[in-house]
mmCIF file of C-alpha atoms and ligand atoms in Angstrom:
data_model
loop_
_atom_site.group_PDB
_atom_site.id
_atom_site.type_symbol
_atom_site.label_atom_id
_atom_site.label_comp_id
_atom_site.label_asym_id
_atom_site.label_seq_id
_atom_site.Cartn_x
_atom_site.Cartn_y
_atom_site.Cartn_z
ATOM 1 C CA MET A 1 74.683 80.512 56.866
ATOM 2 C CA GLU A 2 77.786 80.182 59.058
ATOM 3 C CA THR A 3 77.307 82.001 62.487
ATOM 4 C CA LYS A 4 80.675 82.059 63.455
ATOM 5 C CA LYS A 5 81.541 85.182 65.656
ATOM 6 C CA PRO A 6 83.483 88.058 64.207
ATOM 7 C CA SER A 7 87.330 87.931 64.834
ATOM 8 C CA PHE A 8 88.768 89.786 67.550
ATOM 9 C CA GLU A 9 90.046 92.842 65.511
ATOM 10 C CA THR A 10 86.412 93.004 64.063
ATOM 11 C CA GLN A 11 84.855 92.869 67.201
ATOM 12 C CA ALA A 12 86.927 95.733 68.670
ATOM 13 C CA ILE A 13 86.097 97.838 65.761
ATOM 14 C CA ARG A 14 82.510 96.828 65.152
ATOM 15 C CA GLY A 15 81.265 96.171 68.142
ATOM 16 C CA GLN A 16 78.957 99.387 68.146
ATOM 17 C CA THR A 17 75.853 100.024 70.024
ATOM 18 C CA GLU A 18 72.734 101.195 67.887
ATOM 19 C CA ARG A 19 72.933 104.407 66.182
ATOM 20 C CA SER A 20 70.659 107.347 67.264
ATOM 21 C CA GLN A 21 68.246 109.028 64.867
ATOM 22 C CA PHE A 22 71.285 111.186 63.513
ATOM 23 C CA SER A 23 72.979 108.053 61.950
ATOM 24 C CA GLU A 24 76.562 109.017 63.180
ATOM 25 C CA HIS A 25 79.129 106.554 62.205
ATOM 26 C CA SER A 26 81.466 107.063 65.197
ATOM 27 C CA THR A 27 79.477 106.168 68.736
ATOM 28 C CA PRO A 28 78.041 109.258 70.274
ATOM 29 C CA LEU A 29 78.535 110.326 73.684
ATOM 30 C CA TYR A 30 75.326 109.544 75.850
ATOM 31 C CA LEU A 31 76.261 112.102 78.701
ATOM 32 C CA THR A 32 73.148 111.542 80.424
ATOM 33 C CA SER A 33 72.635 110.652 84.294
ATOM 34 C CA SER A 34 69.253 109.186 83.821
ATOM 35 C CA PHE A 35 66.620 107.907 81.058
ATOM 36 C CA VAL A 36 63.143 108.646 80.275
ATOM 37 C CA PHE A 37 60.105 106.219 80.058
ATOM 38 C CA ASP A 38 57.104 106.191 77.685
ATOM 39 C CA ASP A 39 54.413 105.875 80.490
ATOM 40 C CA ALA A 40 53.914 103.978 83.822
ATOM 41 C CA GLU A 41 53.777 100.553 82.432
ATOM 42 C CA ASP A 42 57.024 101.136 80.372
ATOM 43 C CA MET A 43 58.905 102.405 83.764
ATOM 44 C CA ARG A 44 57.213 99.488 86.000
ATOM 45 C CA ALA A 45 58.385 96.957 83.216
ATOM 46 C CA SER A 46 61.869 98.531 82.747
ATOM 47 C CA PHE A 47 62.477 98.470 86.713
ATOM 48 C CA ALA A 48 60.960 94.919 86.940
ATOM 49 C CA GLU A 49 64.011 94.050 84.593
ATOM 50 C CA GLU A 50 61.138 92.592 82.278
ATOM 51 C CA LYS A 51 62.692 94.563 79.433
ATOM 52 C CA GLU A 52 66.332 95.479 78.713
ATOM 53 C CA LYS A 53 66.448 99.131 79.206
ATOM 54 C CA ASN A 54 68.730 102.029 80.739
ATOM 55 C CA LEU A 55 67.347 103.288 83.872
ATOM 56 C CA TYR A 56 70.399 105.328 85.308
ATOM 57 C CA SER A 57 73.749 105.852 84.425
ATOM 58 C CA ARG A 58 75.194 104.116 87.737
ATOM 59 C CA PHE A 59 73.456 100.906 86.518
ATOM 60 C CA SER A 60 74.121 101.049 83.036
ATOM 61 C CA ASN A 61 74.429 103.537 79.995
ATOM 62 C CA PRO A 62 74.624 102.980 76.246
ATOM 63 C CA ASN A 63 78.450 104.100 76.233
ATOM 64 C CA THR A 64 79.283 101.675 79.321
ATOM 65 C CA THR A 65 77.304 98.794 77.710
ATOM 66 C CA GLU A 66 79.061 99.184 74.432
ATOM 67 C CA PHE A 67 82.492 99.055 76.238
ATOM 68 C CA VAL A 68 81.935 96.198 78.460
ATOM 69 C CA ASN A 69 80.391 94.273 75.450
ATOM 70 C CA LYS A 70 83.525 94.421 73.561
ATOM 71 C CA ILE A 71 85.648 93.201 76.599
ATOM 72 C CA VAL A 72 83.147 90.435 77.082
ATOM 73 C CA ALA A 73 83.566 89.130 73.510
ATOM 74 C CA MET A 74 87.346 89.737 73.421
ATOM 75 C CA GLU A 75 87.671 87.790 76.729
ATOM 76 C CA GLY A 76 85.214 84.877 75.865
ATOM 77 C CA ALA A 77 83.213 85.760 78.803
ATOM 78 C CA GLU A 78 79.705 85.773 79.553
ATOM 79 C CA ALA A 79 78.780 89.200 81.051
ATOM 80 C CA GLY A 80 80.668 92.286 82.660
ATOM 81 C CA TYR A 81 80.544 95.472 84.436
ATOM 82 C CA ALA A 82 82.757 98.639 84.178
ATOM 83 C CA PHE A 83 84.136 100.563 86.835
ATOM 84 C CA ALA A 84 85.558 104.086 87.234
ATOM 85 C CA THR A 85 89.146 102.408 87.899
ATOM 86 C CA GLY A 86 90.727 98.940 88.209
ATOM 87 C CA MET A 87 91.073 99.109 91.623
ATOM 88 C CA ALA A 88 87.320 99.669 91.922
ATOM 89 C CA ALA A 89 86.667 96.525 89.994
ATOM 90 C CA VAL A 90 89.072 94.625 92.103
ATOM 91 C CA PHE A 91 87.368 95.953 95.499
ATOM 92 C CA SER A 92 83.963 95.182 93.902
ATOM 93 C CA THR A 93 84.794 91.706 92.960
ATOM 94 C CA PHE A 94 85.975 90.977 96.569
ATOM 95 C CA GLY A 95 83.381 92.930 98.106
ATOM 96 C CA THR A 96 80.570 90.669 96.340
ATOM 97 C CA LEU A 97 82.396 87.347 96.292
ATOM 98 C CA LEU A 98 83.439 87.143 100.028
ATOM 99 C CA ASN A 99 81.667 87.037 103.047
ATOM 100 C CA ALA A 100 83.036 87.793 106.434
ATOM 101 C CA GLY A 101 85.680 84.963 107.866
ATOM 102 C CA ASP A 102 86.379 83.890 104.027
ATOM 103 C CA HIS A 103 89.959 83.297 102.929
ATOM 104 C CA ILE A 104 92.037 84.121 99.833
ATOM 105 C CA VAL A 105 95.079 82.372 98.372
ATOM 106 C CA SER A 106 97.007 84.900 96.235
ATOM 107 C CA CYS A 107 100.397 85.130 94.445
ATOM 108 C CA ARG A 108 102.493 87.534 96.782
ATOM 109 C CA SER A 109 103.441 89.683 93.522
ATOM 110 C CA VAL A 110 100.227 91.668 93.068
ATOM 111 C CA PHE A 111 99.526 94.986 92.332
ATOM 112 C CA GLY A 112 100.532 97.445 95.282
ATOM 113 C CA SER A 113 96.928 98.613 96.169
ATOM 114 C CA THR A 114 95.475 95.040 95.794
ATOM 115 C CA HIS A 115 97.987 94.053 98.447
ATOM 116 C CA THR A 116 97.012 96.976 100.639
ATOM 117 C CA LEU A 117 93.541 95.794 100.441
ATOM 118 C CA PHE A 118 94.595 92.397 101.459
ATOM 119 C CA THR A 119 96.511 93.428 104.411
ATOM 120 C CA LYS A 120 94.837 96.466 105.721
ATOM 121 C CA TYR A 121 90.951 96.271 104.648
ATOM 122 C CA LEU A 122 89.777 93.053 104.050
ATOM 123 C CA PRO A 123 91.033 92.072 107.624
ATOM 124 C CA LYS A 124 88.318 94.427 108.784
ATOM 125 C CA TRP A 125 85.940 91.587 107.791
ATOM 126 C CA ASN A 126 87.874 88.955 109.149
ATOM 127 C CA ILE A 127 89.235 88.014 105.506
ATOM 128 C CA GLU A 128 92.768 86.940 105.588
ATOM 129 C CA THR A 129 94.842 86.047 102.843
ATOM 130 C CA SER A 130 97.780 83.477 102.393
ATOM 131 C CA TYR A 131 100.703 84.099 99.789
ATOM 132 C CA PHE A 132 102.629 82.213 97.612
ATOM 133 C CA LYS A 133 105.632 83.541 95.802
ATOM 134 C CA VAL A 134 105.858 83.190 92.004
ATOM 135 C CA ASP A 135 108.235 80.364 92.229
ATOM 136 C CA GLU A 136 106.404 78.329 94.796
ATOM 137 C CA VAL A 137 103.216 77.507 92.657
ATOM 138 C CA ASP A 138 103.675 73.667 94.285
ATOM 139 C CA GLN A 139 102.973 75.314 97.763
ATOM 140 C CA ILE A 140 99.501 76.630 96.529
ATOM 141 C CA GLU A 141 97.588 73.480 97.613
ATOM 142 C CA ASN A 142 99.341 73.757 101.104
ATOM 143 C CA LEU A 143 97.913 77.090 101.593
ATOM 144 C CA ILE A 144 94.222 76.151 101.056
ATOM 145 C CA GLN A 145 91.915 75.900 103.958
ATOM 146 C CA PRO A 146 88.325 74.853 104.397
ATOM 147 C CA ASN A 147 87.230 78.661 104.488
ATOM 148 C CA THR A 148 89.359 79.598 101.035
ATOM 149 C CA LYS A 149 87.047 81.011 98.734
ATOM 150 C CA ILE A 150 89.218 82.642 95.876
ATOM 151 C CA LEU A 151 92.491 82.112 94.397
ATOM 152 C CA TYR A 152 94.044 85.138 93.040
ATOM 153 C CA ALA A 153 96.773 86.120 90.763
ATOM 154 C CA GLU A 154 98.280 88.474 88.140
ATOM 155 C CA SER A 155 100.492 87.358 84.983
ATOM 156 C CA PRO A 156 102.655 88.879 84.019
ATOM 157 C CA THR A 157 103.171 90.366 87.319
ATOM 158 C CA ASN A 158 104.287 93.926 88.266
ATOM 159 C CA PRO A 159 106.838 95.026 88.323
ATOM 160 C CA ALA A 160 108.898 92.083 87.935
ATOM 161 C CA VAL A 161 107.222 90.403 85.001
ATOM 162 C CA ASP A 162 107.034 87.002 86.449
ATOM 163 C CA ILE A 163 104.746 84.389 84.762
ATOM 164 C CA LEU A 164 102.241 82.263 86.385
ATOM 165 C CA ASP A 165 100.636 79.272 84.754
ATOM 166 C CA LEU A 166 97.172 79.899 84.398
ATOM 167 C CA GLU A 167 96.352 76.376 83.221
ATOM 168 C CA LEU A 168 97.810 75.124 86.741
ATOM 169 C CA LEU A 169 95.951 77.808 88.627
ATOM 170 C CA GLY A 170 92.664 76.731 86.706
ATOM 171 C CA ALA A 171 93.283 72.814 87.848
ATOM 172 C CA ILE A 172 94.008 73.945 91.380
ATOM 173 C CA ALA A 173 90.861 76.110 91.644
ATOM 174 C CA LYS A 174 88.785 73.494 90.024
ATOM 175 C CA LYS A 175 89.902 70.706 92.220
ATOM 176 C CA HIS A 176 89.443 72.534 95.569
ATOM 177 C CA ASN A 177 86.128 74.113 94.135
ATOM 178 C CA LEU A 178 87.844 77.726 94.429
ATOM 179 C CA LEU A 179 86.889 80.739 92.173
ATOM 180 C CA LEU A 180 89.671 81.700 90.109
ATOM 181 C CA VAL A 181 90.048 85.650 89.695
ATOM 182 C CA ILE A 182 92.821 86.815 87.449
ATOM 183 C CA ASP A 183 93.877 90.477 86.835
ATOM 184 C CA ASN A 184 94.955 90.418 83.239
ATOM 185 C CA CYS A 185 95.994 93.849 83.173
ATOM 186 C CA PHE A 186 99.321 93.316 81.908
ATOM 187 C CA ALA A 187 98.437 90.981 79.048
ATOM 188 C CA THR A 188 95.351 92.834 77.815
ATOM 189 C CA PRO A 189 92.493 90.720 76.210
ATOM 190 C CA TYR A 190 94.375 90.364 73.074
ATOM 191 C CA LEU A 191 97.377 88.553 74.171
ATOM 192 C CA GLN A 192 95.726 86.222 76.991
ATOM 193 C CA ASN A 193 92.544 84.983 77.764
ATOM 194 C CA PRO A 194 92.270 83.369 81.398
ATOM 195 C CA ILE A 195 88.671 82.025 80.958
ATOM 196 C CA LYS A 196 89.959 79.591 78.576
ATOM 197 C CA TYR A 197 92.145 78.049 81.633
ATOM 198 C CA GLY A 198 89.271 78.246 84.116
ATOM 199 C CA ALA A 199 89.107 81.742 85.476
ATOM 200 C CA ASP A 200 85.650 82.709 86.951
ATOM 201 C CA VAL A 201 86.318 86.201 86.889
ATOM 202 C CA VAL A 202 88.850 88.331 84.975
ATOM 203 C CA ILE A 203 89.676 92.007 85.774
ATOM 204 C CA HIS A 204 91.367 94.844 83.817
ATOM 205 C CA SER A 205 92.516 98.285 84.672
ATOM 206 C CA ALA A 206 91.653 99.804 81.505
ATOM 207 C CA THR A 207 93.867 102.720 82.547
ATOM 208 C CA LYS A 208 96.718 100.877 81.139
ATOM 209 C CA LEU A 209 96.992 99.436 77.781
ATOM 210 C CA ILE A 210 93.169 99.536 77.098
ATOM 211 C CA ASP A 211 93.170 103.370 76.957
ATOM 212 C CA GLY A 212 96.744 103.237 75.927
ATOM 213 C CA GLN A 213 97.505 106.693 75.816
ATOM 214 C CA GLY A 214 97.295 107.936 79.229
ATOM 215 C CA ARG A 215 94.021 109.868 79.483
ATOM 216 C CA VAL A 216 91.453 108.183 81.542
ATOM 217 C CA LEU A 217 90.909 105.843 84.381
ATOM 218 C CA GLY A 218 88.619 102.702 84.204
ATOM 219 C CA GLY A 219 88.222 99.241 85.261
ATOM 220 C CA VAL A 220 86.328 96.203 84.180
ATOM 221 C CA ALA A 221 85.524 92.933 85.486
ATOM 222 C CA VAL A 222 84.173 89.987 83.183
ATOM 223 C CA GLY A 223 83.322 86.505 83.650
ATOM 224 C CA ASN A 224 80.623 83.848 84.606
ATOM 225 C CA ALA A 225 76.851 85.479 84.141
ATOM 226 C CA ASP A 226 75.859 84.710 87.547
ATOM 227 C CA LEU A 227 78.988 86.002 89.315
ATOM 228 C CA ILE A 228 78.680 89.219 87.323
ATOM 229 C CA ARG A 229 75.201 89.593 88.123
ATOM 230 C CA GLU A 230 76.024 89.451 91.894
ATOM 231 C CA ILE A 231 79.061 91.996 91.236
ATOM 232 C CA TYR A 232 76.603 94.287 89.124
ATOM 233 C CA LEU A 233 74.134 94.233 91.801
ATOM 234 C CA PHE A 234 76.847 95.100 94.556
ATOM 235 C CA SER A 235 78.138 97.943 92.404
ATOM 236 C CA ARG A 236 74.833 99.599 91.318
ATOM 237 C CA ASN A 237 74.284 99.984 95.003
ATOM 238 C CA THR A 238 77.782 100.956 96.311
ATOM 239 C CA GLY A 239 78.342 103.365 93.378
ATOM 240 C CA PRO A 240 82.000 102.658 91.587
ATOM 241 C CA ALA A 241 80.488 102.928 87.974
ATOM 242 C CA MET A 242 82.558 104.211 85.076
ATOM 243 C CA SER A 243 81.518 107.425 83.521
ATOM 244 C CA PRO A 244 79.712 107.445 80.411
ATOM 245 C CA PHE A 245 82.596 109.571 78.835
ATOM 246 C CA ASN A 246 85.257 107.336 80.171
ATOM 247 C CA ALA A 247 83.543 104.534 78.565
ATOM 248 C CA TRP A 248 83.376 106.560 75.252
ATOM 249 C CA VAL A 249 87.317 107.035 75.218
ATOM 250 C CA LEU A 250 88.028 103.391 76.067
ATOM 251 C CA SER A 251 85.543 101.823 73.269
ATOM 252 C CA LYS A 252 87.274 104.042 70.785
ATOM 253 C CA SER A 253 90.512 103.108 72.212
ATOM 254 C CA LEU A 254 89.792 99.585 71.780
ATOM 255 C CA GLU A 255 89.388 99.887 67.918
ATOM 256 C CA THR A 256 93.307 100.389 67.875
ATOM 257 C CA LEU A 257 94.103 97.940 70.779
ATOM 258 C CA VAL A 258 95.465 94.917 68.453
ATOM 259 C CA ILE A 259 97.708 97.300 66.406
ATOM 260 C CA ARG A 260 99.125 99.261 69.429
ATOM 261 C CA VAL A 261 99.774 96.230 71.313
ATOM 262 C CA GLU A 262 101.503 94.417 68.524
ATOM 263 C CA LYS A 263 103.863 97.338 68.253
ATOM 264 C CA HIS A 264 104.087 97.664 71.778
ATOM 265 C CA CYS A 265 105.278 94.072 71.821
ATOM 266 C CA GLU A 266 107.572 94.517 69.019
ATOM 267 C CA ASN A 267 109.472 97.565 70.387
ATOM 268 C CA ALA A 268 109.715 95.749 74.035
ATOM 269 C CA LEU A 269 111.523 92.694 72.462
ATOM 270 C CA LYS A 270 113.846 94.899 70.866
ATOM 271 C CA VAL A 271 114.457 96.623 74.209
ATOM 272 C CA ALA A 272 114.762 93.275 75.947
ATOM 273 C CA GLU A 273 117.259 92.053 73.258
ATOM 274 C CA PHE A 274 119.125 95.245 73.530
ATOM 275 C CA LEU A 275 119.426 95.224 77.473
ATOM 276 C CA GLU A 276 120.424 91.633 77.514
ATOM 277 C CA LYS A 277 123.673 92.393 75.559
ATOM 278 C CA HIS A 278 124.470 95.693 77.559
ATOM 279 C CA ASP A 279 127.713 95.372 80.032
ATOM 280 C CA ASN A 280 125.753 97.387 82.604
ATOM 281 C CA VAL A 281 123.010 95.221 82.935
ATOM 282 C CA ASN A 282 122.984 92.164 85.615
ATOM 283 C CA TRP A 283 119.829 90.450 83.722
ATOM 284 C CA VAL A 284 116.770 91.257 82.009
ATOM 285 C CA LYS A 285 113.235 89.554 82.174
ATOM 286 C CA TYR A 286 110.747 89.544 79.414
ATOM 287 C CA PRO A 287 108.145 86.612 78.946
ATOM 288 C CA PHE A 288 109.261 86.193 75.174
ATOM 289 C CA LEU A 289 113.086 86.245 76.082
ATOM 290 C CA LYS A 290 114.258 82.496 75.798
ATOM 291 C CA ASN A 291 115.844 82.940 79.189
ATOM 292 C CA HIS A 292 112.644 83.865 81.151
ATOM 293 C CA PRO A 293 112.313 81.226 83.808
ATOM 294 C CA GLN A 294 108.582 80.761 82.550
ATOM 295 C CA TYR A 295 109.318 81.244 78.813
ATOM 296 C CA GLU A 296 107.499 77.943 77.862
ATOM 297 C CA VAL A 297 104.402 78.841 80.004
ATOM 298 C CA ALA A 298 104.354 82.565 78.434
ATOM 299 C CA LYS A 299 104.640 81.017 74.911
ATOM 300 C CA LYS A 300 101.546 78.682 75.666
ATOM 301 C CA GLN A 301 99.404 81.188 77.238
ATOM 302 C CA MET A 302 100.264 84.499 75.504
ATOM 303 C CA LYS A 303 100.188 85.588 71.917
ATOM 304 C CA LEU A 304 103.197 88.145 72.361
ATOM 305 C CA GLY A 305 105.319 89.012 75.627
ATOM 306 C CA GLY A 306 103.533 92.336 76.459
ATOM 307 C CA ASN A 307 105.119 95.751 76.677
ATOM 308 C CA VAL A 308 106.913 95.657 80.164
ATOM 309 C CA VAL A 309 110.636 94.858 80.343
ATOM 310 C CA ALA A 310 112.331 94.271 83.750
ATOM 311 C CA PHE A 311 115.871 94.535 84.109
ATOM 312 C CA GLU A 312 118.661 94.729 86.769
ATOM 313 C CA ILE A 313 121.192 97.579 86.397
ATOM 314 C CA LYS A 314 124.794 97.031 87.797
ATOM 315 C CA GLY A 315 125.469 99.063 91.096
ATOM 316 C CA GLY A 316 122.031 98.612 92.911
ATOM 317 C CA VAL A 317 119.974 101.542 94.333
ATOM 318 C CA GLU A 318 122.277 104.243 93.191
ATOM 319 C CA ALA A 319 122.752 103.193 89.910
ATOM 320 C CA GLY A 320 118.795 102.823 89.754
ATOM 321 C CA ILE A 321 118.502 106.393 90.495
ATOM 322 C CA ASN A 322 121.497 107.813 88.516
ATOM 323 C CA PHE A 323 119.809 105.815 85.317
ATOM 324 C CA LEU A 324 116.394 107.742 86.075
ATOM 325 C CA ASN A 325 118.157 110.921 86.207
ATOM 326 C CA ALA A 326 120.266 110.617 83.062
ATOM 327 C CA ILE A 327 116.911 109.640 81.077
ATOM 328 C CA LYS A 328 116.308 112.253 78.441
ATOM 329 C CA MET A 329 113.393 111.131 76.387
ATOM 330 C CA CYS A 330 111.334 108.667 78.172
ATOM 331 C CA SER A 331 109.252 109.661 81.088
ATOM 332 C CA LEU A 332 109.474 109.226 84.871
ATOM 333 C CA SER A 333 105.905 108.479 85.676
ATOM 334 C CA ALA A 334 103.867 105.997 87.640
ATOM 335 C CA ASN A 335 101.583 104.840 84.812
ATOM 336 C CA LEU A 336 102.188 102.083 82.197
ATOM 337 C CA GLY A 337 100.969 100.917 78.874
ATOM 338 C CA ASP A 338 101.038 104.566 77.495
ATOM 339 C CA THR A 339 102.061 105.308 73.746
ATOM 340 C CA ARG A 340 105.135 107.033 75.688
ATOM 341 C CA THR A 341 108.035 104.849 77.270
ATOM 342 C CA ILE A 342 107.876 105.141 80.842
ATOM 343 C CA VAL A 343 110.833 104.152 83.222
ATOM 344 C CA THR A 344 110.598 103.504 86.924
ATOM 345 C CA HIS A 345 112.932 102.330 89.515
ATOM 346 C CA PRO A 346 110.674 100.491 92.130
ATOM 347 C CA ALA A 347 113.298 100.177 95.008
ATOM 348 C CA SER A 348 113.480 103.981 95.257
ATOM 349 C CA THR A 349 109.925 104.884 94.424
ATOM 350 C CA THR A 350 106.787 102.901 94.519
ATOM 351 C CA HIS A 351 108.244 100.292 96.596
ATOM 352 C CA SER A 352 110.627 102.162 98.834
ATOM 353 C CA LYS A 353 108.498 101.869 101.831
ATOM 354 C CA LEU A 354 108.945 97.990 101.964
ATOM 355 C CA THR A 355 111.995 96.476 103.700
ATOM 356 C CA GLU A 356 114.776 95.088 101.169
ATOM 357 C CA THR A 357 113.509 91.551 102.349
ATOM 358 C CA ASP A 358 110.065 92.315 101.598
ATOM 359 C CA ARG A 359 111.011 93.574 98.348
ATOM 360 C CA LEU A 360 112.836 90.388 97.399
ATOM 361 C CA GLU A 361 109.571 88.454 98.282
ATOM 362 C CA VAL A 362 108.088 90.516 95.224
ATOM 363 C CA SER A 363 111.128 89.973 93.118
ATOM 364 C CA ILE A 364 112.224 93.573 93.355
ATOM 365 C CA THR A 365 116.231 93.816 93.648
ATOM 366 C CA ASN A 366 117.678 97.157 94.389
ATOM 367 C CA GLY A 367 118.830 97.502 90.751
ATOM 368 C CA LEU A 368 115.601 96.561 89.293
ATOM 369 C CA VAL A 369 114.361 99.005 86.570
ATOM 370 C CA ARG A 370 110.978 98.652 84.727
ATOM 371 C CA VAL A 371 110.526 99.804 81.411
ATOM 372 C CA SER A 372 106.695 100.142 80.071
ATOM 373 C CA VAL A 373 107.787 100.207 76.436
ATOM 374 C CA GLY A 374 105.805 102.909 74.155
ATOM 375 C CA LEU A 375 105.234 103.331 70.524
ATOM 376 C CA GLU A 376 108.040 105.823 69.570
ATOM 377 C CA ASN A 377 110.398 104.742 66.866
ATOM 378 C CA SER A 378 112.364 101.781 68.652
ATOM 379 C CA ASN A 379 115.477 103.395 67.766
ATOM 380 C CA ASP A 380 114.879 106.392 69.768
ATOM 381 C CA ILE A 381 113.986 104.343 72.912
ATOM 382 C CA LEU A 382 117.237 102.290 72.411
ATOM 383 C CA LYS A 383 119.299 105.532 72.347
ATOM 384 C CA ASP A 384 117.810 106.984 75.356
ATOM 385 C CA LEU A 385 118.108 103.821 77.500
ATOM 386 C CA LYS A 386 121.698 103.329 76.078
ATOM 387 C CA GLN A 387 123.025 106.782 76.944
ATOM 388 C CA ALA A 388 121.208 106.696 80.279
ATOM 389 C CA LEU A 389 123.078 103.176 81.145
ATOM 390 C CA GLU A 390 126.442 104.662 80.001
ATOM 391 C CA SER A 391 126.099 108.166 81.839
ATOM 392 C CA ARG A 392 127.973 107.605 85.196
HETATM 393 C C1 PLP B 401 97.070 99.633 87.604
HETATM 394 C C2 PLP B 401 96.984 98.651 88.065
HETATM 395 C C3 PLP B 401 95.577 98.362 88.742
HETATM 396 C C4 PLP B 401 94.872 99.297 89.391
HETATM 397 O O1 PLP B 401 94.107 100.186 88.310
HETATM 398 P P1 PLP B 401 93.391 101.571 88.486
HETATM 399 O O2 PLP B 401 93.021 101.798 87.352
HETATM 400 O O3 PLP B 401 94.854 102.553 88.644
HETATM 401 O O4 PLP B 401 92.802 101.708 89.730
HETATM 402 C C5 PLP B 401 95.123 97.062 89.233
HETATM 403 N N1 PLP B 401 96.028 95.841 88.633
HETATM 404 C C6 PLP B 401 97.137 96.103 88.197
HETATM 405 C C7 PLP B 401 97.955 94.987 87.567
HETATM 406 C C8 PLP B 401 97.606 97.253 87.600
HETATM 407 O O5 PLP B 401 98.700 97.458 86.778
#
């Protein structure tokens, strides 16, 4: 018999744990902090890891195991661990893999809190980070030092949706014996699998498209079994575990990931094409628009372009603020990857504390607007964006 693994969609839907004695069709919620043992020998053998058994929900729980196993299968990884948030996954990965005095080479365009980790907290352990800009990948090898341990990047980046060539990053990491860690949040496991290109650990904020409905926070790290074992031991002792309830919500969310993400991408492409033609827009960036500087790379490594569109409104900061004020249907919110379309203006909000020069380092111009395109009827989204662009 053929032992081919189930397809992505089927894995997302059917990758379910065992049922309880009640034979429920949908996975039950195992809201328990600990588990019981039959006798002293069962308990001894379980703690000695001679058998696979749940001991305590900080270590594992049937709901978190189900969620993790689905992501492991979807990313083509060997193992994984689920965290309370995406940042818990990022911090625990660095906390595990780095020793005092190690060095990181990272793309400068990373999630804000990850950058704060690099600049404010990791230096406490004498861990420094060197940065390359999205259009300076040819500089990466010059940044590598004898103590460099990790090469780190996100693709597409937030908020400017730049694309980094994962195949190139994988080759550099391999040549210099670095661990390649990729935050795959914007792509989801459906659109892009960095392990194929040599990533050792792949991180997701499950808060975004994996939940996709703006309800719960979560994070996950998957990858090579030996590294994940270390990340697991670090985490079971330091306590950033995902709650069983959030794992239950997120595992259910995965059942609809494919159809949601396909629709998100279809709507996002329509938004990008609409914005491209609008007179009050200087430029639009979307991975699957032909004028994206990394269009060919995006096509190579992503199934579809994702749900985030970046564009520059004419008129700078003031125009950006006016645009937000004129929005009627879409939400002004810090989240992304929700069923509801969300618009943000980074220069006046999330990145307002940076100087204009520092903002430009991460491709944030004064008029940059980020749209996380949702699942509403695309005509309604376009109508709202159009009237907001034209109200001045
Ligand atoms: C949101 C986000 C994170 C952090 O995730 P939380 O769940 O909010 O902690 C990390 N990386 C990227 C790219 C994100 O968008």
